[in-house]
Amino acid sequence: MFSNDPLLPASANPSTRNPRRRQRPQSEENGAPLPKAKKRRGALASDTFVKPDDGEAQKDVDQPMNGTANTERRSASANFNDPSVRETRKMSLRGFKGDSSVVLTKNDKFTVSKLVALPDVLRTNQDVLRAAFSDTSYALVITPTQALVWPYEASVSSPETFVFELPSNAKAKANVLPLGALVPASISSAEPGLVMVMPTTGKVTYWESITSAAALDLTRRQRSGLEASVGTMSSGESIVHLVDASPVGFMLGFSSGRIALLSLRDAQGRPTVRVQALQSHFGGGGGLFSGLRNVFVGGGGWGNDMVAVKAAARRKREERDVAVLTAKGMFQIWTVHRGGQHSLQQEARIGENMRKAIKTADPDLGGTISDENFEVLDFAFFPSPDGSDDAKPESEADGMTMLVLAVAHDESSASYCLVEVLSTSSSLTVGLVYPVRSYTAPFSRSERPRPKLLVPRPPHTAFVLFDKAVVVASLDKSVNTPEEQLLQDLQRFPKAFEDVIDFRGGTDVEIVGAGSEDASDMTIGSKPDTATRRRSRQAACIVLLKGFGVVRVTVSPSIVESTTVEGTGLTIKSKIEQAIRYGAQPHNPIEFSFKSDVPPSQEEAELAALTINDEILDSTSTAVPYLTPSLEHQLSQRALALKELASFVKTNLPPLSRVAKWKLLWGAEKLAAARAVWKKYDSSLKKKTKKLDAVLLVEIVDQMNNQALTESNPDKGEVDKVRHWFTKDIARMERLVPWAYNVFTSLYVEGNWAPSQIAVLLAQADDVFIAVLTTAFAFREEHAPLYGLENEPMERGLVHLDALKGLPQFWTSDFSLQHAVMLLANYTNQFVGRMQEEPAPYPDLDQDVLAKIARDNPTLVELSCQTFVERFQWLFSTGREYNIHSALKMRKEYETTRRLQLLRLALIGLVDEAIELGEKYEDMDVLVQLVGTEMSEAAANFGRPGLGREERAKTRERMDRLHDRFESYFSRFGVRWATALFSRQVLEGKVGSLLDDNAEWQSFLTGFLRERPEFAKAGWINEVLGERDFGRATENLLDVAVPKERELWAKKVELSMGKLTLLAGTATATETATTTATATSTTTKATSKTTKGTTAAASDRDARLARADQDLEMVTVQDQLYRHIASSIREAIDEAAEIDLVRKDFGSQVTKDKPALSTILEQGLTALVAQEPMSVTMLIDVLTLMDHHYDFDNASELTGQEFYQALRIARFVRSENVPKGILLERIIWRRCMIRDDWTVINDTKLKADRAVEQSTGNTALFLNLRAGYQAGLFTPPSPFRPRGPKDVAGAGLVAADLKLLYPEDLCNPIAADMRKEDERLQAQMERGRLEQWFSGVSAAVHRSRRSEADVELSLAKTRRTMERNLVRSYEDEPLGPPLPLDDATRARLGMDK
């Protein structure tokens, strides 16, 4: 086939050595090898391979994999002739030193690593079609253009490579590539040989050694390989299996189902190529057709469903057992000898038995398995566990054990099983079943490559290879418990370890070849000077990934420890750790997701993720290194691991709970904060020039208690406490900040340090605080989406209050941490302030350090605010009563502390920073004070004499900036800014400045004043001058200011001004209404609407005017009442004395036995003396309960008018609240009637009528009736009428009725006093005949009124006569110009015109 000499026939089968030369004695096998000759390209033959007939069917062929190889999916694409051999690079790789592989993933069960050795051509050429591996660590790869052999365990990336170029004519004409295999090395060479077979033509070429192939190719005429043919092949038949069965040779499997032995040495051990078909003697019969069948089909031919040909372990030195398996479970076992002798030992169909065993072992699968969907894919012999050449039977002394890979499949999924088959001399029996549960991808009969099975030595693990995955399954058979024994009796073996290595992470990655590696400690080479001992290794599987390279999967002996009744694979935690450690490697083809597994539950995922998170933080995770020369590198690796963890969890696991997501994020925040602190510390160590540099962090770690750190063990080399803390205790980051403050204060207090030393410590403390918290808050806001928290409402790292419910306490607002931040911010500000106030700076104080502390203070203040807010908001969110109380208290403390901290920033020259923080936290009070003060100072500085031009320009620029900032706050903060500004202006007595020149904020000012009744007076001015709204102005005074006014004179003024404003508004409204009515007179409907609106407005104004008049009348009455008592308090020295004198003169008699009414009277007299506005009820009570002094010689305008004035005031109440007005009216009349003793008046013995009339005329009843009639109070349409004793009896005796007049708590005692009044009334009615006297007094009042009317009429006539006479006398004797008397005056005087 691969002959370099086209003249030599292919059937000559010559040897490169003398055929008569005897073999080298065994004693010389370890002799020194011949020196290597130079290699060059040999001549290529064009007729080595003959193009198959056009009618030949070109079939897909399985790629040999050193006896247990995987297959290639695509068909061979070209026929080719004789290749040549060349060397791509010369490197001595006889010895393998160390393992230079790159680990792709690793766990306690297996390790997947990439071997670095790969020919350069394969790094760019992705058209790898076949691959095979030898026991001597050589790999064979066949591409459409080349066949390459190289030592795959070499420690260099570009190893010595033997490249066999395929001739161009073969590439163009053929569409099937040759099958190739590496032949075990001979005794004369350390390198393997190479055999290649053309599948469709049967041409065979063999090189005894790949080195000799190059060494002997000195000229184009020399041959480098042996050639032969497999013999006659039927049309469409091809070779699909090439299996190593050393030392017997190679087994060939044909697509027709027959098998043949390919011998590569003769009986003397010389290289040769000979093919012999295996023929069976079972079944007797020999005739003609039997002979033809043996010729064209072979003794073992069963059709085209043969899936595997495998050679068992050596039973004897010169023979091998070979097994053949079909897709439906037909087994043939042959014994083949080196000389070509062979015999068929067994032939059996075990497909049905396997299906029954699978149904028993896996009931879930048993219901779906059938003959139609069941198929056998591959099998493997169990190798000898101890590594000897003689196989150790599992069941019988002469038996073998095989493991069969089978599948039950449908269109959407497939269920794979490993079935144990035991071979004895008499039968094949089915043993244990191992269901494959980790891989269920769909299966297709046309799939190439087909799944393959490998079982290396020792046989505790099976590798099942698919196109993009490798299943690792434990085959441990230990039975340790009764449960396991029962399962074994039921043919259901305990579930062992199983996991899948998924290569779907690389889109173009595909397994094109594989081989197994036995666990051994073996020697490579046959001569002492060239032999090297490979290091001891575990059982492994070698695969070639197209598009990636050679990958080794090495299993650990601990894989057999995973067997349990329930079954166990890699834990969720282990898989996640692999993903975060190795998933980030560039170009790693392994898919670390759970695509091939049943996804874990949320609880399992959370437990695994949080455990890994904690282990990364304390450096115990296998995903991160524990100790590295650079702690920054170790921290960055841990940070990367946490990032990968978050990404993997979010992408591949069920959604975690919100709390779990936050815990993961908090861990990453702490690590980020730790990195920031370490960078500060490490930087200070690098530039350490002073004794105190970096001392604070050392002291912090040194003084921490066990709650804040893990104790280091110096005996174990843990001598650097700082590094140890960053390695083990980052999870306790919230403890670092308070400890930093505690250590600083302890050093400051105990050390008696100078200000320069304190400044250095303060600067270091600032660094720790700022690094921890600014990093944490920034990291939280930036990376929240990575943790599935993108929908969390967050601002500057603070979660909104309404989103905190259900979350644990945030580590950044731990109470100790929050308190320490606040204290440090306050202390640093005070320290800078003290240092700035010193008249002369300390000589050793570094001003740069002091400036740094000052610059850091705004950041500390901001952090103080953030931790404050986060803590009290979280307390609120818990909903617990105690926490809510604490939150309210803390929020109040926060507002006070924030205001002081911001104002103190201005004191140390950081005004702009304070203003910016005020804007950020929207503290309007602080902004008003700071901006206002700065504007005033800038204006004062601008007007300072002697200010230079440059300074004046700077001041002007600052004034403009401040003014723009001031104005922008109205649009930025709106009402809040306006409220704070106007409140401060009012507080400072600058109301006038608000009302002047306020066009920019007029709307804000109006809203501010309207919402605050206490500013109603200023609001009245604003409504009149600013808004021109007289209605609102009147409302401010009459409805707002008047009821709240505390001074009587002010109330009178406000009422008068309000009435004036209302009258002005009435005039304006009338004018406007008239204009509108005129403009709309052409439209009747519009005019009607205007008229209705005008009428309603007029009615409202009339009601307001009436109310103002009533209030003014009350003020007038109170003024009269004050003047009435003024004579009593004229001599008082103070207000207390005034009250005592008034109480003595006016409150000692009427209420002396009525304590409740006495108290009410005292309150009213106190308000009267203080000139405070009195309510209607209070004023009536004072008028009707105070003692009356009828000194008509010194009478005031109120003398004798008390009850009449009380009735006038009650009239106002009745107009608004009829029940209340009637109740007050009845009480007034009762008190009026019982003011005098009618029993005395009724005793008229020895009294003249004049005396009796005089006594009744001086009663309160008579005076009240007369005043009322004179004022028309009792004249219609007034609703008031004089009320008799029976009508007023019983008024106010029930406490419920008195709620209209008095506070509820006073109603009962007042009702008791009311009953006393009513009892006095009843007594007066019974003993003083009050009812009759009431009628008589009323009649006397009427008579008195008539008499007074007659007198008034007589006086009027007399006055008119005198005026007429005076006019006439003037006209008769004029003393001047005529009097200008009009007709009406003359008519009144009874004079002619």
Short mmCIF file of C-alpha atoms in Angstrom, two decimals, residues 1123-1346:
data_model
loop_
_atom_site.label_atom_id
_atom_site.label_comp_id
_atom_site.label_asym_id
_atom_site.label_seq_id
_atom_site.Cartn_x
_atom_site.Cartn_y
_atom_site.Cartn_z
CA ARG A 1123 -63.67 99.34 80.78
CA HIS A 1124 -66.37 98.22 83.20
CA ILE A 1125 -63.78 96.51 85.42
CA ALA A 1126 -61.00 99.00 84.75
CA SER A 1127 -61.68 100.98 87.93
CA SER A 1128 -60.99 97.87 90.00
CA ILE A 1129 -57.54 97.19 88.58
CA ARG A 1130 -56.29 100.72 88.36
CA GLU A 1131 -54.15 100.35 91.46
CA ALA A 1132 -52.74 96.87 90.65
CA ILE A 1133 -48.99 96.56 90.35
CA ASP A 1134 -48.93 93.57 87.95
CA GLU A 1135 -51.18 91.24 86.04
CA ALA A 1136 -51.51 88.78 88.93
CA ALA A 1137 -52.68 91.57 91.21
CA GLU A 1138 -55.15 92.66 88.54
CA ILE A 1139 -56.66 89.21 88.42
CA ASP A 1140 -56.92 89.02 92.19
CA LEU A 1141 -58.68 92.39 92.39
CA VAL A 1142 -61.12 91.55 89.60
CA ARG A 1143 -61.91 88.19 91.15
CA LYS A 1144 -62.51 89.86 94.48
CA ASP A 1145 -64.78 92.57 93.07
CA PHE A 1146 -66.61 90.64 90.36
CA GLY A 1147 -66.31 86.94 91.14
CA SER A 1148 -66.96 86.39 94.77
CA GLN A 1149 -70.76 86.38 95.23
CA VAL A 1150 -72.70 84.81 92.35
CA THR A 1151 -70.56 81.68 91.98
CA LYS A 1152 -69.41 81.21 95.57
CA ASP A 1153 -71.30 77.91 95.95
CA LYS A 1154 -70.75 76.81 92.36
CA PRO A 1155 -67.14 75.60 91.96
CA ALA A 1156 -67.31 74.67 88.29
CA LEU A 1157 -68.93 77.94 87.28
CA SER A 1158 -66.50 79.77 89.53
CA THR A 1159 -63.59 78.23 87.64
CA ILE A 1160 -65.10 79.19 84.32
CA LEU A 1161 -65.66 82.74 85.55
CA GLU A 1162 -62.09 82.95 86.79
CA GLN A 1163 -60.76 81.83 83.40
CA GLY A 1164 -62.91 84.41 81.67
CA LEU A 1165 -61.82 87.23 83.99
CA THR A 1166 -58.18 86.23 83.45
CA ALA A 1167 -58.60 86.42 79.68
CA LEU A 1168 -60.43 89.74 80.10
CA VAL A 1169 -57.63 91.26 82.14
CA ALA A 1170 -55.02 89.94 79.67
CA GLN A 1171 -56.99 91.45 76.78
CA GLU A 1172 -57.18 88.11 75.03
CA PRO A 1173 -60.05 87.43 72.61
CA MET A 1174 -62.80 85.51 74.35
CA SER A 1175 -65.10 82.89 72.87
CA VAL A 1176 -68.86 83.40 72.75
CA THR A 1177 -69.54 81.04 75.63
CA MET A 1178 -66.78 82.52 77.79
CA LEU A 1179 -67.96 86.10 77.17
CA ILE A 1180 -71.57 85.20 78.01
CA ASP A 1181 -70.48 83.38 81.15
CA VAL A 1182 -68.50 86.42 82.34
CA LEU A 1183 -71.40 88.80 81.59
CA THR A 1184 -73.95 86.60 83.37
CA LEU A 1185 -71.90 85.25 86.28
CA MET A 1186 -69.86 88.23 87.45
CA ASP A 1187 -71.06 90.30 90.35
CA HIS A 1188 -73.00 93.42 89.28
CA HIS A 1189 -72.40 96.79 90.85
CA TYR A 1190 -75.21 99.23 89.99
CA ASP A 1191 -73.53 102.46 90.96
CA PHE A 1192 -75.47 104.73 88.62
CA ASP A 1193 -73.54 107.74 89.82
CA ASN A 1194 -70.33 106.14 88.47
CA ALA A 1195 -71.97 103.88 85.93
CA SER A 1196 -70.18 102.62 82.84
CA GLU A 1197 -71.74 102.04 79.50
CA LEU A 1198 -72.21 98.40 80.47
CA THR A 1199 -73.88 99.01 83.82
CA GLY A 1200 -77.27 97.30 83.80
CA GLN A 1201 -76.68 96.03 80.23
CA GLU A 1202 -74.88 92.77 81.06
CA PHE A 1203 -77.71 90.36 80.30
CA TYR A 1204 -78.83 92.37 77.32
CA GLN A 1205 -75.33 92.22 75.83
CA ALA A 1206 -75.24 88.50 76.56
CA LEU A 1207 -78.46 88.04 74.62
CA ARG A 1208 -77.06 90.06 71.71
CA ILE A 1209 -74.04 87.75 71.55
CA ALA A 1210 -76.23 84.66 71.83
CA ARG A 1211 -78.07 85.95 68.81
CA PHE A 1212 -74.91 85.44 66.74
CA VAL A 1213 -74.65 81.86 67.89
CA ARG A 1214 -78.28 81.13 67.10
CA SER A 1215 -77.77 82.21 63.50
CA GLU A 1216 -75.19 79.45 63.05
CA ASN A 1217 -76.26 76.77 65.54
CA VAL A 1218 -79.90 77.01 66.65
CA PRO A 1219 -79.79 74.41 69.50
CA LYS A 1220 -76.68 75.99 70.93
CA GLY A 1221 -78.18 79.48 70.65
CA ILE A 1222 -81.45 78.49 72.36
CA LEU A 1223 -79.58 76.76 75.16
CA LEU A 1224 -77.46 79.85 75.77
CA GLU A 1225 -80.54 82.07 75.63
CA ARG A 1226 -82.39 80.03 78.28
CA ILE A 1227 -79.36 80.00 80.55
CA ILE A 1228 -79.01 83.79 80.19
CA TRP A 1229 -82.68 84.37 81.10
CA ARG A 1230 -82.47 82.03 84.10
CA ARG A 1231 -79.39 83.75 85.45
CA CYS A 1232 -81.04 87.11 84.82
CA MET A 1233 -84.12 86.09 86.83
CA ILE A 1234 -82.25 84.65 89.79
CA ARG A 1235 -79.84 87.60 90.01
CA ASP A 1236 -82.32 89.41 92.31
CA ASP A 1237 -84.08 88.06 95.43
CA TRP A 1238 -87.74 88.05 94.46
CA THR A 1239 -88.84 86.92 97.88
CA VAL A 1240 -87.68 90.29 99.24
CA ILE A 1241 -89.26 92.18 96.36
CA ASN A 1242 -92.44 90.21 96.87
CA ASP A 1243 -92.64 91.40 100.50
CA THR A 1244 -94.48 94.70 99.90
CA LYS A 1245 -95.75 95.24 103.44
CA LEU A 1246 -95.76 98.89 104.40
CA LYS A 1247 -94.31 99.88 100.99
CA ALA A 1248 -95.79 102.52 98.75
CA ASP A 1249 -96.29 101.84 95.07
CA ARG A 1250 -93.45 104.13 94.21
CA ALA A 1251 -91.10 102.15 96.42
CA VAL A 1252 -92.24 98.87 94.93
CA GLU A 1253 -91.91 100.25 91.39
CA GLN A 1254 -88.45 101.49 92.22
CA SER A 1255 -87.36 98.11 93.59
CA THR A 1256 -88.64 96.22 90.56
CA GLY A 1257 -87.24 98.83 88.20
CA ASN A 1258 -83.73 98.20 89.52
CA THR A 1259 -83.86 94.42 88.92
CA ALA A 1260 -81.75 92.78 86.23
CA LEU A 1261 -84.93 91.46 84.66
CA PHE A 1262 -86.43 94.94 84.24
CA LEU A 1263 -83.20 96.41 82.87
CA ASN A 1264 -82.75 93.53 80.45
CA LEU A 1265 -86.30 93.74 79.16
CA ARG A 1266 -86.16 97.49 78.76
CA ALA A 1267 -82.81 97.39 76.93
CA GLY A 1268 -84.03 94.66 74.66
CA TYR A 1269 -87.20 96.42 73.76
CA GLN A 1270 -85.40 99.68 73.24
CA ALA A 1271 -82.89 98.02 70.86
CA GLY A 1272 -85.63 96.10 69.09
CA LEU A 1273 -84.16 92.79 70.16
CA PHE A 1274 -87.61 91.41 70.89
CA THR A 1275 -89.31 93.07 67.95
CA PRO A 1276 -90.10 91.04 64.83
CA PRO A 1277 -88.46 89.83 62.64
CA SER A 1278 -86.02 89.04 65.45
CA PRO A 1279 -86.50 85.43 66.64
CA PHE A 1280 -85.86 86.49 70.23
CA ARG A 1281 -88.72 86.82 72.70
CA PRO A 1282 -88.68 87.37 76.42
CA ARG A 1283 -88.72 83.98 78.15
CA GLY A 1284 -90.63 83.34 81.35
CA PRO A 1285 -89.45 81.34 84.36
CA LYS A 1286 -91.18 78.15 83.31
CA ASP A 1287 -89.63 78.40 79.85
CA VAL A 1288 -86.09 78.62 81.15
CA ALA A 1289 -86.38 76.10 83.94
CA GLY A 1290 -84.31 72.95 83.36
CA ALA A 1291 -81.85 74.51 80.92
CA GLY A 1292 -78.40 72.83 80.91
CA LEU A 1293 -79.13 70.30 83.62
CA VAL A 1294 -77.95 67.36 81.49
CA ALA A 1295 -74.23 66.97 80.78
CA ALA A 1296 -74.91 65.77 77.25
CA ASP A 1297 -76.59 69.07 76.41
CA LEU A 1298 -73.65 71.06 77.72
CA LYS A 1299 -71.24 69.44 75.19
CA LEU A 1300 -72.42 72.15 72.81
CA LEU A 1301 -70.85 74.77 75.10
CA TYR A 1302 -68.04 73.27 77.17
CA PRO A 1303 -65.29 70.64 76.98
CA GLU A 1304 -66.57 67.17 77.71
CA ASP A 1305 -64.57 66.77 80.91
CA LEU A 1306 -66.24 69.88 82.41
CA CYS A 1307 -69.80 69.05 81.47
CA ASN A 1308 -70.68 67.00 84.55
CA PRO A 1309 -69.47 69.49 87.20
CA ILE A 1310 -71.03 72.39 85.29
CA ALA A 1311 -74.32 70.49 85.04
CA ALA A 1312 -74.26 70.12 88.85
CA ASP A 1313 -73.90 73.88 89.23
CA MET A 1314 -76.63 74.40 86.65
CA ARG A 1315 -78.94 72.33 88.82
CA LYS A 1316 -78.21 74.66 91.72
CA GLU A 1317 -79.21 77.60 89.54
CA ASP A 1318 -82.39 75.81 88.59
CA GLU A 1319 -83.18 75.07 92.24
CA ARG A 1320 -82.85 78.78 93.04
CA LEU A 1321 -85.18 79.57 90.14
CA GLN A 1322 -87.76 77.12 91.48
CA ALA A 1323 -87.51 78.68 94.92
CA GLN A 1324 -87.99 82.15 93.50
CA MET A 1325 -91.02 80.93 91.60
CA GLU A 1326 -92.54 79.30 94.64
CA ARG A 1327 -91.80 81.81 97.42
CA GLY A 1328 -91.27 84.98 95.45
CA ARG A 1329 -94.05 84.50 92.89
CA LEU A 1330 -91.51 85.05 90.10
CA GLU A 1331 -93.92 83.90 87.42
CA GLN A 1332 -96.40 86.68 88.34
CA TRP A 1333 -93.75 89.26 88.87
CA PHE A 1334 -92.31 88.44 85.38
CA SER A 1335 -95.64 89.49 83.83
CA GLY A 1336 -95.86 92.61 86.02
CA VAL A 1337 -92.32 93.67 85.25
CA SER A 1338 -92.94 93.15 81.54
CA ALA A 1339 -96.02 95.39 81.75
CA ALA A 1340 -94.07 98.01 83.70
CA VAL A 1341 -91.42 97.97 80.96
CA HIS A 1342 -94.05 98.63 78.34
CA ARG A 1343 -95.54 101.48 80.42
CA SER A 1344 -92.14 102.94 80.94
CA ARG A 1345 -91.45 102.76 77.25
CA ARG A 1346 -94.73 104.60 76.50
#
